[in-house]
Amino acid sequence: MKAFRTLASYLLMLALAAFLMAPFVWMVLVSLHPRKSEIPSIEHLIPHQPQWSNYDFVLRHETLPVARFFVNSAFTAVSVVVLQLLITSLAAYGFARLRFKGRGWVFGLFLGSMMFAGPVTQIPVYLLLRDLQWLDTFMALIVPGVSSAFSVYLLRQFFLQIPLELEEAARIDGAGDLRIYWKIALPLSRAALATAGAFTFIGVWTDFFNPLIFTNTTEMRTLEVGLSIFKNSYGGTNWPLQMTAAVIVMLPLLMVFLFTQRYFVKGITLGSIK
């Protein structure tokens, strides 16, 4: 009976995985069909001669620098992740380990900023970037994203779980707050850092409106905005090329998720375990 239940659970999970993967597999198979062909039916979904050249055609497009869009997205996402982890981990360590008057109130106000939707702050941020003359530069793409109340909350919860004995032993050896943060807290928090970094990377990579508003020239567009331009200017009725561009956008996200999926689970359950 136990073996039957185990087999049934595995079959159910395989069926669920196949159901969830079906849209991505369909997208990849359509991208391998000849250009300007219609959406294939189910029985003709697998191409007889896969057109891998579609990927080279999109990346080396004559009028749209898709490869440049990809580089812009990668540089922006990596820069935001590195800077945000550094800044938010310092703030989280302060809220978790340092004792100062009004700490609870300040942290509550900080968390309250999560109640504001992103579009509410877009106009003030745009005006600030315009006054700083940062529009249409990497500074406009990177700087607004280096702070995150969610990352501060996530990392603070993890820092609270580090035993106080480790901190006290480090202080006896003469270590200060910054040294304890750098030498003890950060190395022990790799799982939380990876979780926050993965969430941030996905958020920046899939962001559409901020790069659309903060940049003007084609050379500064990111992949999400570039995909929209590609669809409107060329691939609107060309489904294989349109799916090829969509796969190029999604592939880095899939790789990040596959390498950090166990940290996603920890990140989701972190707030309920102490």
Short mmCIF file of C-alpha atoms in Angstrom, two decimals:
data_model
loop_
_atom_site.label_atom_id
_atom_site.label_comp_id
_atom_site.label_asym_id
_atom_site.label_seq_id
_atom_site.Cartn_x
_atom_site.Cartn_y
_atom_site.Cartn_z
CA MET A 1 0.00 0.00 0.00
CA LYS A 2 2.85 2.38 0.87
CA ALA A 3 4.60 1.61 -2.43
CA PHE A 4 1.36 2.31 -4.31
CA ARG A 5 0.99 5.70 -2.60
CA THR A 6 4.61 6.57 -3.40
CA LEU A 7 4.13 5.60 -7.05
CA ALA A 8 0.90 7.60 -7.25
CA SER A 9 2.55 10.69 -5.74
CA TYR A 10 5.45 10.47 -8.23
CA LEU A 11 3.05 10.09 -11.15
CA LEU A 12 1.04 13.07 -9.91
CA MET A 13 4.17 15.21 -9.60
CA LEU A 14 5.34 14.16 -13.08
CA ALA A 15 1.95 15.07 -14.54
CA LEU A 16 2.00 18.44 -12.75
CA ALA A 17 5.58 19.13 -13.93
CA ALA A 18 4.64 18.26 -17.53
CA PHE A 19 1.60 20.55 -17.31
CA LEU A 20 3.68 23.47 -16.01
CA MET A 21 6.48 22.93 -18.54
CA ALA A 22 4.12 22.59 -21.52
CA PRO A 23 3.96 26.34 -22.39
CA PHE A 24 7.75 26.70 -22.37
CA VAL A 25 8.25 23.53 -24.46
CA TRP A 26 5.59 24.76 -26.91
CA MET A 27 7.36 28.12 -27.17
CA VAL A 28 10.74 26.47 -27.90
CA LEU A 29 9.27 24.13 -30.54
CA VAL A 30 7.44 26.99 -32.30
CA SER A 31 10.67 29.01 -32.33
CA LEU A 32 12.33 26.24 -34.38
CA HIS A 33 9.83 26.40 -37.24
CA PRO A 34 10.65 28.26 -40.49
CA ARG A 35 10.21 32.03 -40.42
CA LYS A 36 6.87 33.59 -41.38
CA SER A 37 5.08 30.26 -40.90
CA GLU A 38 1.78 30.05 -39.04
CA ILE A 39 1.31 28.63 -35.54
CA PRO A 40 1.63 24.84 -35.99
CA SER A 41 -1.08 22.49 -34.86
CA ILE A 42 -0.39 19.89 -32.16
CA GLU A 43 0.35 17.08 -34.64
CA HIS A 44 2.85 19.29 -36.53
CA LEU A 45 4.36 20.91 -33.46
CA ILE A 46 7.73 19.11 -33.71
CA PRO A 47 9.59 20.65 -36.71
CA HIS A 48 11.05 18.30 -39.33
CA GLN A 49 14.12 20.50 -39.76
CA PRO A 50 14.71 22.67 -36.64
CA GLN A 51 15.60 26.22 -37.67
CA TRP A 52 18.31 27.02 -35.11
CA SER A 53 19.31 29.91 -37.37
CA ASN A 54 16.27 31.81 -36.02
CA TYR A 55 18.24 32.51 -32.83
CA ASP A 56 21.20 33.85 -34.80
CA PHE A 57 18.83 35.93 -36.93
CA VAL A 58 17.20 37.56 -33.87
CA LEU A 59 20.49 38.19 -32.04
CA ARG A 60 22.04 39.68 -35.21
CA HIS A 61 18.95 41.58 -36.32
CA GLU A 62 19.72 44.21 -38.96
CA THR A 63 17.74 47.11 -37.47
CA LEU A 64 17.33 46.18 -33.78
CA PRO A 65 20.44 45.53 -31.64
CA VAL A 66 18.99 42.58 -29.71
CA ALA A 67 22.45 41.54 -28.54
CA ARG A 68 22.91 45.06 -27.10
CA PHE A 69 19.52 44.77 -25.35
CA PHE A 70 20.72 41.50 -23.81
CA VAL A 71 23.98 43.09 -22.59
CA ASN A 72 22.07 46.06 -21.13
CA SER A 73 19.70 43.76 -19.22
CA ALA A 74 22.52 41.54 -17.96
CA PHE A 75 24.70 44.46 -16.81
CA THR A 76 21.76 46.22 -15.15
CA ALA A 77 20.48 43.10 -13.38
CA VAL A 78 23.91 42.02 -12.08
CA SER A 79 24.77 45.54 -10.92
CA VAL A 80 21.46 45.97 -9.08
CA VAL A 81 21.82 42.56 -7.41
CA VAL A 82 25.38 43.24 -6.16
CA LEU A 83 24.65 46.79 -4.93
CA GLN A 84 21.30 45.89 -3.41
CA LEU A 85 22.71 42.91 -1.48
CA LEU A 86 25.51 45.10 -0.10
CA ILE A 87 23.22 47.96 0.96
CA THR A 88 20.26 45.94 2.22
CA SER A 89 22.46 43.49 4.16
CA LEU A 90 24.05 46.42 6.00
CA ALA A 91 20.61 47.83 6.84
CA ALA A 92 19.28 44.40 7.84
CA TYR A 93 22.30 43.78 10.09
CA GLY A 94 21.70 47.11 11.81
CA PHE A 95 18.02 46.33 12.44
CA ALA A 96 18.82 42.81 13.65
CA ARG A 97 21.93 43.32 15.81
CA LEU A 98 22.37 46.96 16.78
CA ARG A 99 20.46 48.45 19.70
CA PHE A 100 19.30 52.05 19.28
CA LYS A 101 16.32 54.07 20.42
CA GLY A 102 13.25 53.80 18.19
CA ARG A 103 14.60 50.80 16.27
CA GLY A 104 11.18 49.12 16.17
CA TRP A 105 9.44 52.26 14.93
CA VAL A 106 12.02 52.91 12.24
CA PHE A 107 11.82 49.31 11.06
CA GLY A 108 8.01 49.49 11.02
CA LEU A 109 8.09 52.64 8.89
CA PHE A 110 10.62 50.97 6.63
CA LEU A 111 8.33 47.99 6.13
CA GLY A 112 5.42 50.38 5.55
CA SER A 113 7.13 51.52 2.34
CA MET A 114 6.22 48.12 0.86
CA MET A 115 2.58 49.22 0.92
CA PHE A 116 3.21 51.76 -1.85
CA ALA A 117 2.83 50.42 -5.37
CA GLY A 118 5.73 51.00 -7.73
CA PRO A 119 3.85 53.34 -10.14
CA VAL A 120 3.16 55.75 -7.24
CA THR A 121 6.86 56.69 -7.03
CA GLN A 122 7.68 56.59 -10.74
CA ILE A 123 6.95 60.28 -11.43
CA PRO A 124 9.03 61.62 -8.48
CA VAL A 125 11.86 59.25 -9.37
CA TYR A 126 11.70 60.36 -13.01
CA LEU A 127 11.87 64.04 -12.02
CA LEU A 128 14.79 63.35 -9.69
CA LEU A 129 16.69 61.44 -12.37
CA ARG A 130 15.98 64.25 -14.85
CA ASP A 131 17.38 66.88 -12.47
CA LEU A 132 20.47 64.74 -11.95
CA GLN A 133 20.77 64.35 -15.76
CA TRP A 134 20.83 60.58 -15.37
CA LEU A 135 18.04 59.83 -17.84
CA ASP A 136 19.01 57.44 -20.64
CA THR A 137 22.06 56.22 -18.72
CA PHE A 138 22.88 53.10 -16.73
CA MET A 139 22.59 55.18 -13.55
CA ALA A 140 18.86 55.57 -14.24
CA LEU A 141 18.50 51.82 -14.72
CA ILE A 142 20.56 50.80 -11.69
CA VAL A 143 20.31 53.37 -8.87
CA PRO A 144 16.48 53.31 -8.31
CA GLY A 145 16.65 49.55 -7.74
CA VAL A 146 19.48 49.29 -5.22
CA SER A 147 17.13 49.63 -2.21
CA SER A 148 14.49 47.05 -1.32
CA ALA A 149 12.43 46.84 1.87
CA PHE A 150 11.65 43.19 1.12
CA SER A 151 15.34 42.25 0.95
CA VAL A 152 15.98 44.10 4.22
CA TYR A 153 13.15 42.20 5.90
CA LEU A 154 14.30 38.85 4.49
CA LEU A 155 17.94 39.31 5.53
CA ARG A 156 16.98 40.70 8.96
CA GLN A 157 14.97 37.57 9.71
CA PHE A 158 18.02 35.46 8.88
CA PHE A 159 20.46 37.60 10.88
CA LEU A 160 18.19 37.21 13.93
CA GLN A 161 18.77 33.45 13.83
CA ILE A 162 22.57 33.72 14.17
CA PRO A 163 23.51 32.76 17.77
CA LEU A 164 24.49 35.67 19.99
CA GLU A 165 27.38 33.57 21.35
CA LEU A 166 29.21 33.91 18.03
CA GLU A 167 28.92 37.69 18.16
CA GLU A 168 30.02 37.84 21.81
CA ALA A 169 33.04 35.63 21.10
CA ALA A 170 34.04 37.89 18.20
CA ARG A 171 33.76 40.98 20.40
CA ILE A 172 35.99 39.36 23.05
CA ASP A 173 38.57 38.87 20.27
CA GLY A 174 38.37 42.59 19.51
CA ALA A 175 36.13 42.58 16.45
CA GLY A 176 33.89 45.57 15.77
CA ASP A 177 30.43 45.68 14.24
CA LEU A 178 31.60 45.94 10.63
CA ARG A 179 34.07 43.09 11.05
CA ILE A 180 31.41 40.87 12.66
CA TYR A 181 29.05 41.75 9.80
CA TRP A 182 31.63 40.97 7.12
CA LYS A 183 33.41 37.98 8.68
CA ILE A 184 30.54 36.21 10.49
CA ALA A 185 27.08 37.40 9.48
CA LEU A 186 27.52 37.41 5.69
CA PRO A 187 29.26 34.00 5.36
CA LEU A 188 26.54 32.38 7.50
CA SER A 189 23.78 34.02 5.44
CA ARG A 190 24.61 32.70 1.98
CA ALA A 191 21.20 31.05 1.63
CA ALA A 192 19.34 34.27 2.46
CA LEU A 193 21.64 36.31 0.21
CA ALA A 194 21.08 33.88 -2.66
CA THR A 195 17.32 34.06 -2.12
CA ALA A 196 17.25 37.86 -2.08
CA GLY A 197 19.59 37.99 -5.06
CA ALA A 198 17.46 35.60 -7.10
CA PHE A 199 14.25 37.54 -6.38
CA THR A 200 15.99 40.80 -7.27
CA PHE A 201 17.47 39.44 -10.51
CA ILE A 202 14.07 38.20 -11.69
CA GLY A 203 12.40 41.49 -10.75
CA VAL A 204 14.97 43.61 -12.60
CA TRP A 205 15.17 41.30 -15.63
CA THR A 206 11.39 41.31 -16.14
CA ASP A 207 10.93 45.04 -15.41
CA PHE A 208 9.34 46.77 -18.38
CA PHE A 209 7.99 50.19 -17.35
CA ASN A 210 11.03 51.67 -15.60
CA PRO A 211 13.47 51.04 -18.52
CA LEU A 212 10.75 52.25 -20.91
CA ILE A 213 10.32 55.55 -19.00
CA PHE A 214 13.93 56.18 -17.96
CA THR A 215 15.58 55.54 -21.36
CA ASN A 216 15.03 57.15 -24.74
CA THR A 217 17.57 55.79 -27.21
CA THR A 218 17.55 52.34 -28.73
CA GLU A 219 21.08 51.63 -27.48
CA MET A 220 19.98 51.97 -23.83
CA ARG A 221 16.87 49.79 -24.05
CA THR A 222 16.74 46.55 -22.11
CA LEU A 223 15.64 43.18 -23.42
CA GLU A 224 12.05 43.47 -22.13
CA VAL A 225 11.55 46.81 -23.93
CA GLY A 226 13.47 45.55 -26.95
CA LEU A 227 11.17 42.53 -27.20
CA SER A 228 8.18 44.86 -27.37
CA ILE A 229 9.87 46.92 -30.12
CA PHE A 230 10.75 43.73 -31.98
CA LYS A 231 7.16 42.50 -31.79
CA ASN A 232 5.70 45.79 -33.02
CA SER A 233 8.21 46.44 -35.79
CA TYR A 234 8.84 42.99 -37.18
CA GLY A 235 7.67 39.90 -35.38
CA GLY A 236 4.02 40.79 -34.75
CA THR A 237 2.82 38.28 -37.31
CA ASN A 238 5.94 36.15 -37.42
CA TRP A 239 5.32 33.64 -34.66
CA PRO A 240 8.56 31.61 -34.92
CA LEU A 241 10.71 34.74 -34.60
CA GLN A 242 8.46 36.13 -31.88
CA MET A 243 8.83 32.91 -29.87
CA THR A 244 12.58 32.93 -30.52
CA ALA A 245 12.86 36.39 -28.94
CA ALA A 246 10.68 35.27 -26.01
CA VAL A 247 12.92 32.24 -25.38
CA ILE A 248 16.01 34.50 -25.39
CA VAL A 249 14.34 36.67 -22.73
CA MET A 250 13.25 33.75 -20.56
CA LEU A 251 16.36 31.57 -20.74
CA PRO A 252 18.46 33.52 -18.17
CA LEU A 253 15.50 33.54 -15.76
CA LEU A 254 15.11 29.78 -16.11
CA MET A 255 18.81 29.23 -15.43
CA VAL A 256 18.72 31.48 -12.34
CA PHE A 257 15.68 29.64 -11.01
CA LEU A 258 17.18 26.18 -11.63
CA PHE A 259 20.40 27.09 -9.78
CA THR A 260 18.62 28.78 -6.85
CA GLN A 261 15.32 26.89 -6.56
CA ARG A 262 16.16 25.41 -3.13
CA TYR A 263 16.84 28.93 -1.82
CA PHE A 264 13.43 30.03 -3.09
CA VAL A 265 11.81 27.49 -0.76
CA LYS A 266 13.94 28.69 2.14
CA GLY A 267 13.06 32.27 1.35
CA ILE A 268 9.35 31.53 1.33
CA THR A 269 9.47 29.67 4.67
CA LEU A 270 12.00 31.98 6.33
CA GLY A 271 9.42 34.27 7.87
CA SER A 272 7.58 31.42 9.57
CA ILE A 273 10.61 29.78 11.20
CA LYS A 274 12.74 31.32 13.90
#
